[in-house]
mmCIF file of C-alpha atoms and ligand atoms in Angstrom:
data_model
loop_
_atom_site.group_PDB
_atom_site.id
_atom_site.type_symbol
_atom_site.label_atom_id
_atom_site.label_comp_id
_atom_site.label_asym_id
_atom_site.label_seq_id
_atom_site.Cartn_x
_atom_site.Cartn_y
_atom_site.Cartn_z
ATOM 1 C CA MET B 840 0.000 0.000 0.000
ATOM 2 C CA LYS B 841 1.268 3.423 -0.931
ATOM 3 C CA LEU B 842 0.629 6.222 1.585
ATOM 4 C CA ILE B 843 0.340 9.830 0.445
ATOM 5 C CA SER B 844 0.158 12.091 3.481
ATOM 6 C CA THR B 845 -1.006 15.633 3.011
ATOM 7 C CA SER B 846 -0.922 18.672 5.272
ATOM 8 C CA ASN B 847 -4.683 19.140 5.287
ATOM 9 C CA TYR B 848 -8.048 17.959 3.960
ATOM 10 C CA GLN B 849 -8.054 20.299 0.984
ATOM 11 C CA GLU B 850 -4.711 19.006 -0.203
ATOM 12 C CA LEU B 851 -5.914 15.424 0.269
ATOM 13 C CA SER B 852 -8.954 16.185 -1.910
ATOM 14 C CA GLN B 853 -6.837 17.909 -4.558
ATOM 15 C CA GLN B 854 -4.252 15.143 -4.764
ATOM 16 C CA ALA B 855 -6.868 12.413 -5.049
ATOM 17 C CA ALA B 856 -8.754 14.444 -7.675
ATOM 18 C CA LYS B 857 -5.575 14.962 -9.708
ATOM 19 C CA GLU B 858 -4.934 11.211 -9.827
ATOM 20 C CA ILE B 859 -8.537 10.413 -10.770
ATOM 21 C CA ILE B 860 -8.535 13.018 -13.545
ATOM 22 C CA SER B 861 -5.333 11.560 -14.927
ATOM 23 C CA ARG B 862 -6.923 8.061 -14.947
ATOM 24 C CA ILE B 863 -9.959 9.507 -16.799
ATOM 25 C CA ASN B 864 -7.757 11.268 -19.356
ATOM 26 C CA HIS B 865 -5.934 8.021 -19.908
ATOM 27 C CA ASN B 866 -9.142 5.962 -20.123
ATOM 28 C CA PRO B 867 -12.266 8.014 -21.028
ATOM 29 C CA SER B 868 -14.479 4.962 -20.441
ATOM 30 C CA LEU B 869 -13.152 4.244 -16.949
ATOM 31 C CA ASN B 870 -15.354 2.250 -14.589
ATOM 32 C CA LEU B 871 -15.193 4.368 -11.455
ATOM 33 C CA GLY B 872 -16.299 3.072 -8.051
ATOM 34 C CA LEU B 873 -17.650 5.795 -5.766
ATOM 35 C CA ALA B 874 -18.202 6.239 -2.054
ATOM 36 C CA THR B 875 -20.430 8.416 0.109
ATOM 37 C CA GLY B 876 -19.785 9.928 3.544
ATOM 38 C CA SER B 877 -18.160 13.238 4.454
ATOM 39 C CA THR B 878 -14.642 12.271 3.390
ATOM 40 C CA PRO B 879 -15.034 12.232 -0.420
ATOM 41 C CA THR B 880 -17.120 15.438 -0.666
ATOM 42 C CA GLY B 881 -13.990 17.622 -1.017
ATOM 43 C CA LEU B 882 -12.731 15.320 -3.751
ATOM 44 C CA TYR B 883 -16.071 15.613 -5.588
ATOM 45 C CA GLN B 884 -15.862 19.414 -5.349
ATOM 46 C CA GLU B 885 -12.407 19.275 -6.928
ATOM 47 C CA LEU B 886 -13.692 17.054 -9.750
ATOM 48 C CA ILE B 887 -16.544 19.504 -10.371
ATOM 49 C CA ARG B 888 -14.159 22.472 -10.361
ATOM 50 C CA ASP B 889 -11.870 20.741 -12.850
ATOM 51 C CA HIS B 890 -14.833 19.778 -15.050
ATOM 52 C CA LYS B 891 -15.973 23.403 -15.189
ATOM 53 C CA GLN B 892 -12.482 24.848 -15.728
ATOM 54 C CA LYS B 893 -10.824 22.218 -17.901
ATOM 55 C CA GLN B 894 -13.861 20.427 -19.348
ATOM 56 C CA THR B 895 -12.742 16.952 -18.283
ATOM 57 C CA SER B 896 -15.629 14.868 -19.611
ATOM 58 C CA TYR B 897 -17.523 12.042 -17.918
ATOM 59 C CA LYS B 898 -19.640 11.163 -20.946
ATOM 60 C CA GLY B 899 -17.951 7.795 -21.355
ATOM 61 C CA ILE B 900 -17.574 6.989 -17.642
ATOM 62 C CA ASN B 901 -19.690 4.486 -15.723
ATOM 63 C CA THR B 902 -19.853 4.889 -11.959
ATOM 64 C CA PHE B 903 -20.671 2.186 -9.417
ATOM 65 C CA ASN B 904 -21.456 3.165 -5.841
ATOM 66 C CA LEU B 905 -20.493 0.962 -2.944
ATOM 67 C CA ASP B 906 -23.717 0.956 -1.017
ATOM 68 C CA GLU B 907 -27.223 2.222 -0.307
ATOM 69 C CA TYR B 908 -29.531 2.222 2.710
ATOM 70 C CA ILE B 909 -32.414 -0.226 2.654
ATOM 71 C CA GLY B 910 -35.888 1.293 2.671
ATOM 72 C CA ILE B 911 -34.973 4.887 1.793
ATOM 73 C CA PRO B 912 -36.494 5.992 -1.532
ATOM 74 C CA LYS B 913 -34.066 7.364 -4.143
ATOM 75 C CA LYS B 914 -35.620 10.833 -3.948
ATOM 76 C CA ASP B 915 -35.283 11.043 -0.148
ATOM 77 C CA ARG B 916 -32.524 13.446 0.850
ATOM 78 C CA ASN B 917 -30.930 10.769 3.034
ATOM 79 C CA SER B 918 -30.533 8.230 0.232
ATOM 80 C CA TYR B 919 -27.109 7.755 -1.284
ATOM 81 C CA HIS B 920 -28.770 8.267 -4.697
ATOM 82 C CA TYR B 921 -29.694 11.780 -3.594
ATOM 83 C CA PHE B 922 -26.265 12.341 -2.041
ATOM 84 C CA MET B 923 -24.448 11.438 -5.262
ATOM 85 C CA CYS B 924 -26.688 13.633 -7.429
ATOM 86 C CA GLU B 925 -26.272 16.569 -5.074
ATOM 87 C CA HIS B 926 -22.515 16.225 -4.528
ATOM 88 C CA LEU B 927 -21.386 15.145 -7.985
ATOM 89 C CA PHE B 928 -23.647 13.866 -10.762
ATOM 90 C CA GLU B 929 -25.715 16.976 -11.394
ATOM 91 C CA HIS B 930 -22.584 19.128 -11.681
ATOM 92 C CA ILE B 931 -20.724 17.115 -14.331
ATOM 93 C CA ASP B 932 -21.662 15.807 -17.784
ATOM 94 C CA ILE B 933 -22.191 12.157 -16.837
ATOM 95 C CA PRO B 934 -25.404 10.661 -18.315
ATOM 96 C CA LEU B 935 -27.457 9.563 -15.288
ATOM 97 C CA ASP B 936 -28.059 6.133 -16.836
ATOM 98 C CA GLN B 937 -24.316 5.537 -16.516
ATOM 99 C CA THR B 938 -24.431 6.048 -12.746
ATOM 100 C CA HIS B 939 -25.167 2.866 -10.834
ATOM 101 C CA ILE B 940 -26.145 2.474 -7.184
ATOM 102 C CA PRO B 941 -27.776 -0.551 -5.531
ATOM 103 C CA ASP B 942 -31.561 -0.161 -5.172
ATOM 104 C CA GLY B 943 -32.416 -0.257 -1.469
ATOM 105 C CA THR B 944 -36.133 -0.227 -2.267
ATOM 106 C CA ALA B 945 -36.108 -3.275 -4.580
ATOM 107 C CA LYS B 946 -38.969 -5.712 -3.901
ATOM 108 C CA ASN B 947 -36.581 -8.627 -3.704
ATOM 109 C CA LEU B 948 -33.377 -7.425 -2.092
ATOM 110 C CA ASP B 949 -31.509 -10.726 -2.518
ATOM 111 C CA VAL B 950 -32.172 -10.589 -6.259
ATOM 112 C CA GLU B 951 -31.036 -6.949 -6.287
ATOM 113 C CA CYS B 952 -27.726 -7.919 -4.630
ATOM 114 C CA MET B 953 -27.096 -10.605 -7.251
ATOM 115 C CA ARG B 954 -28.132 -8.265 -10.068
ATOM 116 C CA TYR B 955 -25.736 -5.532 -8.922
ATOM 117 C CA GLU B 956 -22.814 -7.909 -8.548
ATOM 118 C CA GLN B 957 -23.432 -9.406 -11.989
ATOM 119 C CA PHE B 958 -23.992 -5.985 -13.519
ATOM 120 C CA ILE B 959 -20.553 -4.807 -12.378
ATOM 121 C CA SER B 960 -18.825 -7.846 -13.840
ATOM 122 C CA GLU B 961 -20.794 -7.562 -17.116
ATOM 123 C CA HIS B 962 -19.351 -4.051 -17.400
ATOM 124 C CA GLY B 963 -15.849 -5.474 -17.061
ATOM 125 C CA GLY B 964 -15.334 -4.759 -13.356
ATOM 126 C CA ILE B 965 -14.228 -1.620 -11.563
ATOM 127 C CA ASP B 966 -11.016 0.074 -12.718
ATOM 128 C CA LEU B 967 -10.658 2.451 -9.786
ATOM 129 C CA GLN B 968 -12.591 2.275 -6.516
ATOM 130 C CA ILE B 969 -12.751 5.219 -4.106
ATOM 131 C CA LEU B 970 -13.130 4.175 -0.476
ATOM 132 C CA GLY B 971 -13.595 5.853 2.878
ATOM 133 C CA ILE B 972 -13.170 4.034 6.168
ATOM 134 C CA GLY B 973 -15.408 3.794 9.221
ATOM 135 C CA GLN B 974 -13.942 4.222 12.694
ATOM 136 C CA ASN B 975 -14.517 0.499 13.207
ATOM 137 C CA GLY B 976 -12.655 -0.307 9.986
ATOM 138 C CA HIS B 977 -15.708 -0.756 7.783
ATOM 139 C CA ILE B 978 -15.323 -0.270 4.055
ATOM 140 C CA GLY B 979 -18.504 0.299 2.071
ATOM 141 C CA PHE B 980 -20.908 -0.918 4.734
ATOM 142 C CA ASN B 981 -18.961 -4.105 5.419
ATOM 143 C CA GLU B 982 -19.006 -4.143 9.196
ATOM 144 C CA PRO B 983 -16.525 -6.081 11.378
ATOM 145 C CA GLY B 984 -17.062 -9.825 10.974
ATOM 146 C CA THR B 985 -18.039 -9.638 7.281
ATOM 147 C CA PRO B 986 -16.365 -12.560 5.466
ATOM 148 C CA PHE B 987 -13.552 -11.587 3.118
ATOM 149 C CA ASP B 988 -15.158 -13.707 0.369
ATOM 150 C CA SER B 989 -18.447 -11.758 0.530
ATOM 151 C CA ARG B 990 -20.133 -10.388 -2.603
ATOM 152 C CA THR B 991 -22.839 -7.681 -2.747
ATOM 153 C CA HIS B 992 -25.104 -8.431 0.218
ATOM 154 C CA ILE B 993 -27.498 -7.099 2.831
ATOM 155 C CA ILE B 994 -25.831 -6.003 6.066
ATOM 156 C CA ASP B 995 -27.122 -5.133 9.528
ATOM 157 C CA LEU B 996 -25.490 -1.821 10.387
ATOM 158 C CA ALA B 997 -23.423 -1.684 13.582
ATOM 159 C CA GLU B 998 -24.909 0.564 16.276
ATOM 160 C CA SER B 999 -21.699 2.639 16.172
ATOM 161 C CA THR B 1000 -22.172 3.188 12.424
ATOM 162 C CA ARG B 1001 -25.812 4.205 12.885
ATOM 163 C CA LYS B 1002 -24.727 6.625 15.600
ATOM 164 C CA ALA B 1003 -21.909 8.059 13.446
ATOM 165 C CA ASN B 1004 -24.271 8.511 10.483
ATOM 166 C CA SER B 1005 -27.108 9.949 12.597
ATOM 167 C CA ARG B 1006 -25.599 13.390 11.975
ATOM 168 C CA PHE B 1007 -27.247 13.282 8.540
ATOM 169 C CA PHE B 1008 -30.672 12.351 9.989
ATOM 170 C CA GLU B 1009 -33.001 13.985 12.483
ATOM 171 C CA SER B 1010 -32.289 11.337 15.093
ATOM 172 C CA VAL B 1011 -30.490 8.017 15.422
ATOM 173 C CA GLU B 1012 -33.887 6.229 15.297
ATOM 174 C CA ASP B 1013 -34.295 7.490 11.729
ATOM 175 C CA VAL B 1014 -31.061 5.841 10.544
ATOM 176 C CA PRO B 1015 -31.912 2.623 8.678
ATOM 177 C CA LYS B 1016 -30.894 -0.611 10.341
ATOM 178 C CA GLN B 1017 -29.784 -2.272 7.115
ATOM 179 C CA ALA B 1018 -28.009 -1.491 3.858
ATOM 180 C CA ILE B 1019 -26.978 -3.149 0.615
ATOM 181 C CA THR B 1020 -23.226 -3.070 0.168
ATOM 182 C CA MET B 1021 -20.699 -4.411 -2.289
ATOM 183 C CA GLY B 1022 -18.912 -7.224 -0.488
ATOM 184 C CA ILE B 1023 -15.268 -7.356 0.487
ATOM 185 C CA ALA B 1024 -14.462 -9.668 -2.445
ATOM 186 C CA SER B 1025 -16.342 -7.315 -4.816
ATOM 187 C CA ILE B 1026 -14.197 -4.401 -3.606
ATOM 188 C CA MET B 1027 -10.984 -6.440 -3.805
ATOM 189 C CA ASP B 1028 -11.736 -7.235 -7.486
ATOM 190 C CA SER B 1029 -11.187 -3.543 -8.353
ATOM 191 C CA LYS B 1030 -8.019 -3.067 -10.365
ATOM 192 C CA GLU B 1031 -6.990 -0.065 -8.286
ATOM 193 C CA ILE B 1032 -8.179 1.398 -4.963
ATOM 194 C CA PHE B 1033 -7.895 4.898 -3.488
ATOM 195 C CA LEU B 1034 -8.632 5.029 0.248
ATOM 196 C CA LEU B 1035 -9.293 8.497 1.670
ATOM 197 C CA VAL B 1036 -8.710 9.015 5.394
ATOM 198 C CA SER B 1037 -9.266 12.364 7.047
ATOM 199 C CA GLY B 1038 -9.388 13.725 10.578
ATOM 200 C CA ALA B 1039 -8.358 12.745 14.098
ATOM 201 C CA SER B 1040 -11.372 10.442 14.490
ATOM 202 C CA LYS B 1041 -9.827 8.124 11.861
ATOM 203 C CA ALA B 1042 -6.252 8.124 13.219
ATOM 204 C CA LYS B 1043 -6.681 4.874 15.193
ATOM 205 C CA ALA B 1044 -8.285 3.127 12.237
ATOM 206 C CA LEU B 1045 -5.469 4.185 9.893
ATOM 207 C CA ALA B 1046 -2.789 3.024 12.336
ATOM 208 C CA ARG B 1047 -4.520 -0.322 12.724
ATOM 209 C CA LEU B 1048 -4.899 -0.691 8.968
ATOM 210 C CA LEU B 1049 -1.203 -0.052 8.353
ATOM 211 C CA THR B 1050 0.303 -1.937 11.260
ATOM 212 C CA GLY B 1051 -2.312 -4.388 12.519
ATOM 213 C CA GLU B 1052 -3.012 -7.958 11.482
ATOM 214 C CA VAL B 1053 -5.264 -8.848 8.556
ATOM 215 C CA SER B 1054 -8.537 -9.839 10.185
ATOM 216 C CA GLU B 1055 -12.234 -9.988 9.322
ATOM 217 C CA GLN B 1056 -12.772 -8.164 12.614
ATOM 218 C CA PHE B 1057 -11.232 -5.096 10.944
ATOM 219 C CA PRO B 1058 -12.535 -5.172 7.362
ATOM 220 C CA ALA B 1059 -10.179 -2.538 5.881
ATOM 221 C CA SER B 1060 -7.179 -4.698 6.847
ATOM 222 C CA VAL B 1061 -7.956 -6.838 3.780
ATOM 223 C CA LEU B 1062 -6.509 -3.993 1.684
ATOM 224 C CA GLN B 1063 -3.042 -5.119 2.790
ATOM 225 C CA LYS B 1064 -3.572 -8.027 0.402
ATOM 226 C CA HIS B 1065 -4.475 -5.859 -2.620
ATOM 227 C CA GLU B 1066 -1.688 -5.061 -5.081
ATOM 228 C CA ASN B 1067 -2.658 -1.526 -6.052
ATOM 229 C CA VAL B 1068 -3.882 0.591 -3.140
ATOM 230 C CA THR B 1069 -3.066 4.258 -2.557
ATOM 231 C CA ILE B 1070 -4.040 5.808 0.763
ATOM 232 C CA PHE B 1071 -4.545 9.568 0.851
ATOM 233 C CA ALA B 1072 -4.426 10.729 4.482
ATOM 234 C CA ASP B 1073 -4.267 14.170 6.046
ATOM 235 C CA LYS B 1074 -2.103 15.231 8.983
ATOM 236 C CA GLU B 1075 -4.735 14.605 11.649
ATOM 237 C CA ALA B 1076 -5.394 11.102 10.336
ATOM 238 C CA THR B 1077 -1.682 10.219 10.357
ATOM 239 C CA ALA B 1078 -1.136 11.513 13.899
ATOM 240 C CA LEU B 1079 -0.652 8.023 15.397
ATOM 241 C CA LEU B 1080 1.800 6.710 12.782
HETATM 242 C C1 GLP M 1495 -20.332 5.433 5.681
HETATM 243 C C2 GLP M 1495 -20.240 4.843 4.259
HETATM 244 C C3 GLP M 1495 -18.823 4.445 3.954
HETATM 245 C C4 GLP M 1495 -17.906 5.568 4.417
HETATM 246 C C5 GLP M 1495 -17.883 5.619 5.921
HETATM 247 C C6 GLP M 1495 -17.118 6.790 6.502
HETATM 248 O O1 GLP M 1495 -21.182 4.783 6.524
HETATM 249 N N1 GLP M 1495 -21.113 3.770 3.968
HETATM 250 O O2 GLP M 1495 -18.681 4.184 2.563
HETATM 251 O O3 GLP M 1495 -16.602 5.357 3.959
HETATM 252 O O4 GLP M 1495 -19.172 5.516 6.459
HETATM 253 O O5 GLP M 1495 -17.828 7.981 6.387
HETATM 254 P P1 GLP M 1495 -17.223 9.404 6.612
HETATM 255 O O6 GLP M 1495 -16.379 9.690 5.412
HETATM 256 O O7 GLP M 1495 -18.395 10.315 6.709
HETATM 257 O O8 GLP M 1495 -16.421 9.356 7.847
#
């Protein structure tokens, strides 16, 4: 794993954006895996700024999001569909039918998980996956204990995750109890991975990822086994290294 440490969050966002833009210039039909959460929003702003200033085009790009809450309609402001439109898709030239996110309102959620997994492989797999990390080491919504050989599946969210994400909702009771997430094996199939880690609240998780053992109890540790991972971390996140 390659670690790029930056002096602050803005620099982290800029550096990650620069690398993504160079991948897009190199391959205008890149399959780009996307993440939600607070961490990648600065990166998305940088991509939007570049699109407006330098006209980098997303017309040939397909995006695949990691996860979606179960039971939240796409148009609800708390859905990851809404989040992605608001933070990225509606500000760039990507055709919306080339943006893919699991459907957390599908009638048959097991079928939806299989469909999404198959859909990604029919598109040739993900070239570059953007990841954040939860304080408990989750990637996507793969909580501690998720098998490393898991594919897209339904997950019960950890109470700590629901609490952490309650800042986006009116109260913790409103945070869904389940989500659909790409599995660990789905994520590991990506040809390249960028992990973004920002802030003091992630310092312990980053230290454990870099120096701890590979264990299903700390999902992100699986990245030690991937051949092409770059970690972008700001000063606060690297404080314990
Ligand atoms: C969320 C998302 C993850 C994200 C993580 C960290 O629950 N499902 O994909 O990486 O939690 O979020 P944040 O960047 O807001 O700390």
